[in-house]
PDB file of C-alpha atoms in Angstrom:
ATOM      1  CA  MET A   1       0.000   0.000   0.000  1.00  0.00           C
ATOM      2  CA  LYS A   2       1.531   3.282  -1.114  1.00  0.00           C
ATOM      3  CA  LYS A   3       0.972   6.249   1.174  1.00  0.00           C
ATOM      4  CA  ALA A   4       0.386   9.729  -0.189  1.00  0.00           C
ATOM      5  CA  VAL A   5       0.715  11.266   3.292  1.00  0.00           C
ATOM      6  CA  GLN A   6       2.289   9.995   6.490  1.00  0.00           C
ATOM      7  CA  ALA A   7       1.992  12.274   9.520  1.00  0.00           C
ATOM      8  CA  ASP A   8       3.629  11.315  12.807  1.00  0.00           C
ATOM      9  CA  ASN A   9       3.090  13.132  16.105  1.00  0.00           C
ATOM     10  CA  LEU A  10       2.268  16.502  14.554  1.00  0.00           C
ATOM     11  CA  ILE A  11       2.044  19.420  16.966  1.00  0.00           C
ATOM     12  CA  HIS A  12       1.158  22.968  15.993  1.00  0.00           C
ATOM     13  CA  LYS A  13       0.838  25.857  18.410  1.00  0.00           C
ATOM     14  CA  TYR A  14      -0.495  29.379  18.185  1.00  0.00           C
ATOM     15  CA  LYS A  15       1.256  31.287  20.940  1.00  0.00           C
ATOM     16  CA  ASP A  16       0.733  28.984  23.933  1.00  0.00           C
ATOM     17  CA  LEU A  17      -2.359  27.270  22.548  1.00  0.00           C
ATOM     18  CA  GLU A  18      -1.970  23.838  20.948  1.00  0.00           C
ATOM     19  CA  ILE A  19      -4.086  23.821  17.781  1.00  0.00           C
ATOM     20  CA  ILE A  20      -2.882  20.374  16.697  1.00  0.00           C
ATOM     21  CA  ASN A  21      -2.067  17.947  19.484  1.00  0.00           C
ATOM     22  CA  ASN A  22       0.183  14.970  18.673  1.00  0.00           C
ATOM     23  CA  LEU A  23      -1.631  13.880  15.509  1.00  0.00           C
ATOM     24  CA  SER A  24      -0.613  10.724  13.647  1.00  0.00           C
ATOM     25  CA  PHE A  25      -2.398   9.435  10.543  1.00  0.00           C
ATOM     26  CA  PHE A  26      -1.808   8.402   6.948  1.00  0.00           C
ATOM     27  CA  VAL A  27      -3.629   8.796   3.657  1.00  0.00           C
ATOM     28  CA  ARG A  28      -3.397   6.106   1.006  1.00  0.00           C
ATOM     29  CA  ALA A  29      -2.437   7.072  -2.532  1.00  0.00           C
ATOM     30  CA  GLY A  30      -5.579   7.443  -4.631  1.00  0.00           C
ATOM     31  CA  GLU A  31      -7.864   7.728  -1.594  1.00  0.00           C
ATOM     32  CA  PHE A  32     -10.803  10.086  -1.020  1.00  0.00           C
ATOM     33  CA  PHE A  33     -10.041  11.241   2.528  1.00  0.00           C
ATOM     34  CA  ILE A  34     -12.174  13.758   4.423  1.00  0.00           C
ATOM     35  CA  ILE A  35     -11.273  15.646   7.607  1.00  0.00           C
ATOM     36  CA  THR A  36     -14.234  16.746   9.704  1.00  0.00           C
ATOM     37  CA  GLY A  37     -15.086  17.991  13.171  1.00  0.00           C
ATOM     38  CA  PRO A  38     -16.570  20.979  15.027  1.00  0.00           C
ATOM     39  CA  ASN A  39     -15.429  24.573  14.590  1.00  0.00           C
ATOM     40  CA  GLY A  40     -11.996  25.150  16.063  1.00  0.00           C
ATOM     41  CA  SER A  41     -10.962  21.498  15.924  1.00  0.00           C
ATOM     42  CA  GLY A  42      -7.913  22.151  13.720  1.00  0.00           C
ATOM     43  CA  LYS A  43      -9.192  20.944  10.348  1.00  0.00           C
ATOM     44  CA  THR A  44      -7.986  23.891   8.273  1.00  0.00           C
ATOM     45  CA  THR A  45      -4.685  23.971  10.120  1.00  0.00           C
ATOM     46  CA  ILE A  46      -4.006  20.359   9.139  1.00  0.00           C
ATOM     47  CA  VAL A  47      -4.574  20.915   5.414  1.00  0.00           C
ATOM     48  CA  LYS A  48      -2.431  24.067   5.552  1.00  0.00           C
ATOM     49  CA  ILE A  49       0.366  22.054   7.170  1.00  0.00           C
ATOM     50  CA  LEU A  50       0.025  19.410   4.454  1.00  0.00           C
ATOM     51  CA  ALA A  51       0.090  22.187   1.845  1.00  0.00           C
ATOM     52  CA  GLY A  52       3.293  23.628   3.320  1.00  0.00           C
ATOM     53  CA  ILE A  53       1.572  26.912   4.215  1.00  0.00           C
ATOM     54  CA  GLU A  54       1.665  26.444   7.992  1.00  0.00           C
ATOM     55  CA  LYS A  55       4.720  25.115   9.805  1.00  0.00           C
ATOM     56  CA  ARG A  56       4.368  22.431  12.428  1.00  0.00           C
ATOM     57  CA  ASP A  57       6.179  22.857  15.752  1.00  0.00           C
ATOM     58  CA  SER A  58       7.192  19.213  15.959  1.00  0.00           C
ATOM     59  CA  GLY A  59       6.552  15.833  14.383  1.00  0.00           C
ATOM     60  CA  ASN A  60       7.411  14.326  11.000  1.00  0.00           C
ATOM     61  CA  LEU A  61       5.527  14.713   7.745  1.00  0.00           C
ATOM     62  CA  ARG A  62       6.156  12.664   4.615  1.00  0.00           C
ATOM     63  CA  ILE A  63       4.520  13.431   1.275  1.00  0.00           C
ATOM     64  CA  MET A  64       4.785  10.645  -1.315  1.00  0.00           C
ATOM     65  CA  ASP A  65       7.442   8.887   0.820  1.00  0.00           C
ATOM     66  CA  HIS A  66       9.679  11.961   1.133  1.00  0.00           C
ATOM     67  CA  PHE A  67       9.989  14.379   4.031  1.00  0.00           C
ATOM     68  CA  ILE A  68       8.192  17.593   3.147  1.00  0.00           C
ATOM     69  CA  GLU A  69      11.384  19.601   3.767  1.00  0.00           C
ATOM     70  CA  SER A  70      13.191  17.718   0.985  1.00  0.00           C
ATOM     71  CA  TYR A  71      11.093  19.323  -1.775  1.00  0.00           C
ATOM     72  CA  SER A  72      11.900  22.567  -3.505  1.00  0.00           C
ATOM     73  CA  LYS A  73       8.924  24.905  -3.924  1.00  0.00           C
ATOM     74  CA  LYS A  74       8.588  24.005  -7.584  1.00  0.00           C
ATOM     75  CA  GLU A  75       8.885  20.270  -6.940  1.00  0.00           C
ATOM     76  CA  PHE A  76       6.295  20.481  -4.176  1.00  0.00           C
ATOM     77  CA  ALA A  77       3.858  22.364  -6.427  1.00  0.00           C
ATOM     78  CA  ARG A  78       4.054  19.446  -8.862  1.00  0.00           C
ATOM     79  CA  ILE A  79       3.008  17.074  -6.077  1.00  0.00           C
ATOM     80  CA  ILE A  80       0.342  19.037  -4.189  1.00  0.00           C
ATOM     81  CA  ALA A  81      -2.310  21.524  -5.267  1.00  0.00           C
ATOM     82  CA  PHE A  82      -4.251  23.439  -2.620  1.00  0.00           C
ATOM     83  CA  VAL A  83      -7.697  24.996  -3.031  1.00  0.00           C
ATOM     84  CA  PRO A  84      -8.423  27.239  -0.014  1.00  0.00           C
ATOM     85  CA  GLN A  85     -11.914  28.070   1.172  1.00  0.00           C
ATOM     86  CA  ASN A  86     -11.712  31.772   0.387  1.00  0.00           C
ATOM     87  CA  ILE A  87      -9.752  32.983  -2.619  1.00  0.00           C
ATOM     88  CA  ILE A  88      -9.436  36.695  -3.234  1.00  0.00           C
ATOM     89  CA  VAL A  89      -8.481  37.782  -6.731  1.00  0.00           C
ATOM     90  CA  ASP A  90      -7.515  41.457  -6.818  1.00  0.00           C
ATOM     91  CA  PHE A  91      -7.426  41.748 -10.596  1.00  0.00           C
ATOM     92  CA  PRO A  92     -10.187  40.951 -13.102  1.00  0.00           C
ATOM     93  CA  PHE A  93      -8.573  37.825 -14.541  1.00  0.00           C
ATOM     94  CA  THR A  94     -10.458  35.682 -17.025  1.00  0.00           C
ATOM     95  CA  VAL A  95     -11.198  32.034 -16.341  1.00  0.00           C
ATOM     96  CA  SER A  96      -8.516  30.852 -18.786  1.00  0.00           C
ATOM     97  CA  GLU A  97      -5.900  33.156 -17.235  1.00  0.00           C
ATOM     98  CA  ILE A  98      -6.622  31.817 -13.751  1.00  0.00           C
ATOM     99  CA  VAL A  99      -6.555  28.179 -14.875  1.00  0.00           C
ATOM    100  CA  LEU A 100      -3.260  28.712 -16.718  1.00  0.00           C
ATOM    101  CA  MET A 101      -1.704  29.916 -13.441  1.00  0.00           C
ATOM    102  CA  GLY A 102      -1.702  26.252 -12.488  1.00  0.00           C
ATOM    103  CA  ARG A 103       1.008  25.616 -15.074  1.00  0.00           C
ATOM    104  CA  ALA A 104       3.524  27.822 -13.214  1.00  0.00           C
ATOM    105  CA  PRO A 105       5.363  24.850 -11.608  1.00  0.00           C
ATOM    106  CA  HIS A 106       5.960  23.401 -15.079  1.00  0.00           C
ATOM    107  CA  THR A 107       6.962  26.450 -17.132  1.00  0.00           C
ATOM    108  CA  GLY A 108      10.501  27.596 -17.818  1.00  0.00           C
ATOM    109  CA  ILE A 109      12.421  30.510 -16.342  1.00  0.00           C
ATOM    110  CA  LEU A 110      10.417  33.096 -18.291  1.00  0.00           C
ATOM    111  CA  GLY A 111       7.123  31.580 -17.154  1.00  0.00           C
ATOM    112  CA  ILE A 112       5.670  31.608 -20.667  1.00  0.00           C
ATOM    113  CA  GLU A 113       3.071  28.947 -21.440  1.00  0.00           C
ATOM    114  CA  ASN A 114       3.499  26.841 -24.570  1.00  0.00           C
ATOM    115  CA  GLN A 115       0.971  24.942 -26.671  1.00  0.00           C
ATOM    116  CA  SER A 116       1.126  21.935 -24.359  1.00  0.00           C
ATOM    117  CA  ASP A 117       0.266  24.132 -21.374  1.00  0.00           C
ATOM    118  CA  MET A 118      -2.691  25.563 -23.266  1.00  0.00           C
ATOM    119  CA  GLU A 119      -3.946  22.064 -24.095  1.00  0.00           C
ATOM    120  CA  ILE A 120      -3.659  20.950 -20.467  1.00  0.00           C
ATOM    121  CA  ALA A 121      -5.565  24.046 -19.349  1.00  0.00           C
ATOM    122  CA  THR A 122      -8.278  23.377 -21.918  1.00  0.00           C
ATOM    123  CA  GLN A 123      -8.601  19.774 -20.745  1.00  0.00           C
ATOM    124  CA  ALA A 124      -8.862  20.937 -17.118  1.00  0.00           C
ATOM    125  CA  MET A 125     -11.588  23.446 -18.001  1.00  0.00           C
ATOM    126  CA  LYS A 126     -13.516  20.815 -19.951  1.00  0.00           C
ATOM    127  CA  PHE A 127     -13.179  18.325 -17.085  1.00  0.00           C
ATOM    128  CA  THR A 128     -14.608  20.820 -14.594  1.00  0.00           C
ATOM    129  CA  GLY A 129     -17.279  22.123 -16.958  1.00  0.00           C
ATOM    130  CA  VAL A 130     -16.030  25.716 -17.223  1.00  0.00           C
ATOM    131  CA  HIS A 131     -14.625  25.616 -20.748  1.00  0.00           C
ATOM    132  CA  ASN A 132     -17.581  27.645 -22.046  1.00  0.00           C
ATOM    133  CA  LEU A 133     -16.646  30.365 -19.524  1.00  0.00           C
ATOM    134  CA  TRP A 134     -13.002  30.634 -20.611  1.00  0.00           C
ATOM    135  CA  ASN A 135     -13.140  34.353 -21.524  1.00  0.00           C
ATOM    136  CA  ARG A 136     -15.410  35.455 -18.648  1.00  0.00           C
ATOM    137  CA  LYS A 137     -14.062  37.481 -15.718  1.00  0.00           C
ATOM    138  CA  LEU A 138     -13.999  35.639 -12.410  1.00  0.00           C
ATOM    139  CA  ASN A 139     -16.133  38.261 -10.658  1.00  0.00           C
ATOM    140  CA  GLU A 140     -18.899  37.629 -13.180  1.00  0.00           C
ATOM    141  CA  LEU A 141     -19.312  34.003 -12.072  1.00  0.00           C
ATOM    142  CA  SER A 142     -21.425  32.344  -9.408  1.00  0.00           C
ATOM    143  CA  GLY A 143     -19.860  30.788  -6.315  1.00  0.00           C
ATOM    144  CA  GLY A 144     -20.153  27.271  -7.738  1.00  0.00           C
ATOM    145  CA  GLU A 145     -18.588  28.330 -11.035  1.00  0.00           C
ATOM    146  CA  GLN A 146     -15.721  30.067  -9.245  1.00  0.00           C
ATOM    147  CA  GLN A 147     -15.046  26.949  -7.174  1.00  0.00           C
ATOM    148  CA  ARG A 148     -14.875  24.831 -10.332  1.00  0.00           C
ATOM    149  CA  VAL A 149     -12.447  27.342 -11.880  1.00  0.00           C
ATOM    150  CA  PHE A 150     -10.063  27.023  -8.946  1.00  0.00           C
ATOM    151  CA  ILE A 151     -10.327  23.251  -9.025  1.00  0.00           C
ATOM    152  CA  ALA A 152      -9.483  23.454 -12.732  1.00  0.00           C
ATOM    153  CA  ARG A 153      -6.413  25.544 -11.844  1.00  0.00           C
ATOM    154  CA  ALA A 154      -5.395  22.878  -9.324  1.00  0.00           C
ATOM    155  CA  ILE A 155      -5.872  20.114 -11.911  1.00  0.00           C
ATOM    156  CA  CYS A 156      -3.717  22.145 -14.296  1.00  0.00           C
ATOM    157  CA  GLN A 157      -0.801  21.698 -11.886  1.00  0.00           C
ATOM    158  CA  LYS A 158      -0.974  17.958 -12.623  1.00  0.00           C
ATOM    159  CA  PRO A 159      -0.558  17.158  -8.919  1.00  0.00           C
ATOM    160  CA  LYS A 160      -0.643  13.756  -7.288  1.00  0.00           C
ATOM    161  CA  ILE A 161      -2.602  15.153  -4.327  1.00  0.00           C
ATOM    162  CA  ILE A 162      -5.303  17.818  -4.223  1.00  0.00           C
ATOM    163  CA  LEU A 163      -6.097  19.493  -0.895  1.00  0.00           C
ATOM    164  CA  LEU A 164      -9.356  21.396  -0.459  1.00  0.00           C
ATOM    165  CA  ASP A 165     -10.633  23.428   2.479  1.00  0.00           C
ATOM    166  CA  GLU A 166     -14.445  23.413   2.611  1.00  0.00           C
ATOM    167  CA  PRO A 167     -14.955  23.425  -1.176  1.00  0.00           C
ATOM    168  CA  THR A 168     -18.745  23.142  -0.802  1.00  0.00           C
ATOM    169  CA  ALA A 169     -19.173  25.845   1.845  1.00  0.00           C
ATOM    170  CA  ALA A 170     -21.820  28.445   0.976  1.00  0.00           C
ATOM    171  CA  LEU A 171     -22.921  26.519  -2.121  1.00  0.00           C
ATOM    172  CA  ASP A 172     -26.470  25.355  -2.745  1.00  0.00           C
ATOM    173  CA  LEU A 173     -27.319  21.646  -2.833  1.00  0.00           C
ATOM    174  CA  ALA A 174     -26.917  21.247  -6.585  1.00  0.00           C
ATOM    175  CA  HIS A 175     -23.479  22.888  -6.607  1.00  0.00           C
ATOM    176  CA  GLN A 176     -22.380  20.880  -3.558  1.00  0.00           C
ATOM    177  CA  ILE A 177     -23.123  17.591  -5.310  1.00  0.00           C
ATOM    178  CA  HIS A 178     -21.539  18.853  -8.547  1.00  0.00           C
ATOM    179  CA  ILE A 179     -18.277  19.664  -6.738  1.00  0.00           C
ATOM    180  CA  MET A 180     -18.249  16.375  -4.812  1.00  0.00           C
ATOM    181  CA  ASP A 181     -18.945  14.377  -7.981  1.00  0.00           C
ATOM    182  CA  LEU A 182     -16.122  16.256  -9.678  1.00  0.00           C
ATOM    183  CA  LEU A 183     -13.694  15.342  -6.889  1.00  0.00           C
ATOM    184  CA  GLU A 184     -14.797  11.722  -7.045  1.00  0.00           C
ATOM    185  CA  GLN A 185     -14.075  11.717 -10.774  1.00  0.00           C
ATOM    186  CA  LEU A 186     -10.578  13.100 -10.104  1.00  0.00           C
ATOM    187  CA  LYS A 187      -9.934  10.121  -7.860  1.00  0.00           C
ATOM    188  CA  GLN A 188     -11.431   7.551 -10.218  1.00  0.00           C
ATOM    189  CA  LYS A 189     -10.331   8.840 -13.633  1.00  0.00           C
ATOM    190  CA  GLN A 190      -7.023  10.517 -12.778  1.00  0.00           C
ATOM    191  CA  ASN A 191      -6.055   8.414  -9.737  1.00  0.00           C
ATOM    192  CA  MET A 192      -5.597  11.601  -7.740  1.00  0.00           C
ATOM    193  CA  THR A 193      -5.508  11.555  -3.951  1.00  0.00           C
ATOM    194  CA  VAL A 194      -8.256  13.833  -2.658  1.00  0.00           C
ATOM    195  CA  ILE A 195      -7.958  15.267   0.864  1.00  0.00           C
ATOM    196  CA  MET A 196     -10.611  17.748   1.887  1.00  0.00           C
ATOM    197  CA  VAL A 197     -12.107  19.459   4.906  1.00  0.00           C
ATOM    198  CA  SER A 198     -15.875  19.320   5.284  1.00  0.00           C
ATOM    199  CA  HIS A 199     -18.403  20.310   7.934  1.00  0.00           C
ATOM    200  CA  ASP A 200     -21.136  18.368   6.164  1.00  0.00           C
ATOM    201  CA  LEU A 201     -21.242  14.939   7.792  1.00  0.00           C
ATOM    202  CA  ASN A 202     -23.747  13.540   5.303  1.00  0.00           C
ATOM    203  CA  LEU A 203     -21.649  14.549   2.295  1.00  0.00           C
ATOM    204  CA  ALA A 204     -18.564  13.200   4.057  1.00  0.00           C
ATOM    205  CA  GLY A 205     -20.255   9.878   4.728  1.00  0.00           C
ATOM    206  CA  MET A 206     -21.480   9.625   1.149  1.00  0.00           C
ATOM    207  CA  TYR A 207     -18.144  10.273  -0.592  1.00  0.00           C
ATOM    208  CA  ALA A 208     -15.238   9.520   1.756  1.00  0.00           C
ATOM    209  CA  GLU A 209     -13.459   6.191   1.836  1.00  0.00           C
ATOM    210  CA  ARG A 210     -12.089   7.153   5.237  1.00  0.00           C
ATOM    211  CA  LEU A 211     -12.807   9.975   7.653  1.00  0.00           C
ATOM    212  CA  LEU A 212     -10.657  11.738  10.219  1.00  0.00           C
ATOM    213  CA  LEU A 213     -12.840  13.150  13.010  1.00  0.00           C
ATOM    214  CA  LEU A 214     -11.207  15.832  15.167  1.00  0.00           C
ATOM    215  CA  LYS A 215     -12.055  17.659  18.353  1.00  0.00           C
ATOM    216  CA  GLN A 216      -9.826  20.323  19.913  1.00  0.00           C
ATOM    217  CA  GLY A 217      -6.856  19.309  17.784  1.00  0.00           C
ATOM    218  CA  LYS A 218      -7.021  15.615  18.667  1.00  0.00           C
ATOM    219  CA  ILE A 219      -8.178  12.567  16.748  1.00  0.00           C
ATOM    220  CA  VAL A 220     -11.472  11.240  18.043  1.00  0.00           C
ATOM    221  CA  LYS A 221     -11.826   8.539  15.413  1.00  0.00           C
ATOM    222  CA  LEU A 222     -10.279   7.502  12.112  1.00  0.00           C
ATOM    223  CA  GLY A 223     -11.866   4.966   9.797  1.00  0.00           C
ATOM    224  CA  THR A 224     -14.660   4.278   7.360  1.00  0.00           C
ATOM    225  CA  PRO A 225     -17.835   6.398   7.514  1.00  0.00           C
ATOM    226  CA  TYR A 226     -19.652   3.626   9.415  1.00  0.00           C
ATOM    227  CA  GLN A 227     -16.809   3.374  11.932  1.00  0.00           C
ATOM    228  CA  VAL A 228     -16.620   7.124  12.521  1.00  0.00           C
ATOM    229  CA  LEU A 229     -20.137   8.480  12.086  1.00  0.00           C
ATOM    230  CA  THR A 230     -21.820   6.655  14.942  1.00  0.00           C
ATOM    231  CA  GLN A 231     -24.493   8.183  17.163  1.00  0.00           C
ATOM    232  CA  ASN A 232     -22.494   7.943  20.405  1.00  0.00           C
ATOM    233  CA  THR A 233     -19.331   9.355  18.853  1.00  0.00           C
ATOM    234  CA  LEU A 234     -21.029  12.285  17.130  1.00  0.00           C
ATOM    235  CA  GLU A 235     -23.146  13.212  20.136  1.00  0.00           C
ATOM    236  CA  SER A 236     -20.046  13.303  22.342  1.00  0.00           C
ATOM    237  CA  VAL A 237     -18.109  15.408  19.810  1.00  0.00           C
ATOM    238  CA  TYR A 238     -20.822  17.879  18.810  1.00  0.00           C
ATOM    239  CA  GLY A 239     -22.770  17.981  22.071  1.00  0.00           C
ATOM    240  CA  CYS A 240     -26.167  17.562  20.453  1.00  0.00           C
ATOM    241  CA  ARG A 241     -28.648  14.759  20.037  1.00  0.00           C
ATOM    242  CA  LEU A 242     -28.974  13.028  16.695  1.00  0.00           C
ATOM    243  CA  VAL A 243     -29.911   9.778  15.012  1.00  0.00           C
ATOM    244  CA  THR A 244     -27.938   7.771  12.491  1.00  0.00           C
ATOM    245  CA  ASP A 245     -29.518   5.482   9.922  1.00  0.00           C
ATOM    246  CA  LYS A 246     -28.389   3.648   6.826  1.00  0.00           C
ATOM    247  CA  SER A 247     -28.988   5.773   3.757  1.00  0.00           C
ATOM    248  CA  ARG A 248     -31.501   4.475   1.238  1.00  0.00           C
ATOM    249  CA  LEU A 249     -28.992   5.364  -1.498  1.00  0.00           C
ATOM    250  CA  GLY A 250     -26.232   3.001  -0.443  1.00  0.00           C
ATOM    251  CA  ASP A 251     -24.062   1.541   2.278  1.00  0.00           C
ATOM    252  CA  PHE A 252     -23.260   4.711   4.187  1.00  0.00           C
ATOM    253  CA  PRO A 253     -24.787   6.457   7.219  1.00  0.00           C
ATOM    254  CA  LEU A 254     -27.344   9.234   7.223  1.00  0.00           C
ATOM    255  CA  ILE A 255     -27.153  11.682  10.139  1.00  0.00           C
ATOM    256  CA  THR A 256     -30.161  13.676  11.330  1.00  0.00           C
ATOM    257  CA  PRO A 257     -29.841  16.185  14.203  1.00  0.00           C
ATOM    258  CA  ILE A 258     -32.792  16.228  16.601  1.00  0.00           C
ATOM    259  CA  PRO A 259     -34.352  19.639  17.333  1.00  0.00           C
ATOM    260  CA  GLU A 260     -35.178  20.330  20.977  1.00  0.00           C
ATOM    261  CA  ARG A 261     -38.932  20.241  20.363  1.00  0.00           C
ATOM    262  CA  PHE A 262     -38.685  16.492  19.681  1.00  0.00           C
ATOM    263  CA  PHE A 263     -36.844  15.613  22.919  1.00  0.00           C
ATOM    264  CA  SER A 264     -39.953  14.884  24.940  1.00  0.00           C
ATOM    265  CA  ARG A 265     -41.611  12.704  22.289  1.00  0.00           C
TER     266      ARG A 265
END
């Protein structure tokens, strides 16, 4: 079994507060892996550490069997692409210009794209369904369209691993499923390792092969959706009452929170 990520005893502090507390886990190559947990549990910090944006205070981190420190910036950008939750673009770039930015790790010293780069960008836009928007300005697009553009830019990097922080946040149901289906296709058709943060337990249970459930920077449970998304575990982590059932769509759990008005029934 080849590992895309191997994290051992990771610790990350902000001032005197431990955000990540002695975390150890691995992600298999080609796996759809979702990190979830309550607000403030350290989910975003983990993906930023994996992306090389945040520095850990201690512990070891291997990416594709090599210590993260052994990569140059350009080498690392050919391995990992990161799609943050909030992306601010200060200039009115077109969709094609933004997607082509993903070719930066592969261009020469002058940073000029060639025909091959253009073809890869076109393929990425077609794969994510934004090819018809290629000459539109980013600020003219909907939230779901913008998210697909940035995923296209990440695909354009030709990475082995794609990291995403809440890619479905603030999207409506249709766009949420579209993005999740797109990520599943990346795993299946391009054998890409997908690691994402999600608050949505039902989406996580539907798509993830394995889940990492966090609370206050510590691992509560790591395993398949059925192993992690149990009633007792979730109630202890989130501090609310809920029920878990098997989804009618397949072999994964369905979580329903219980409003207070039903407690006495």
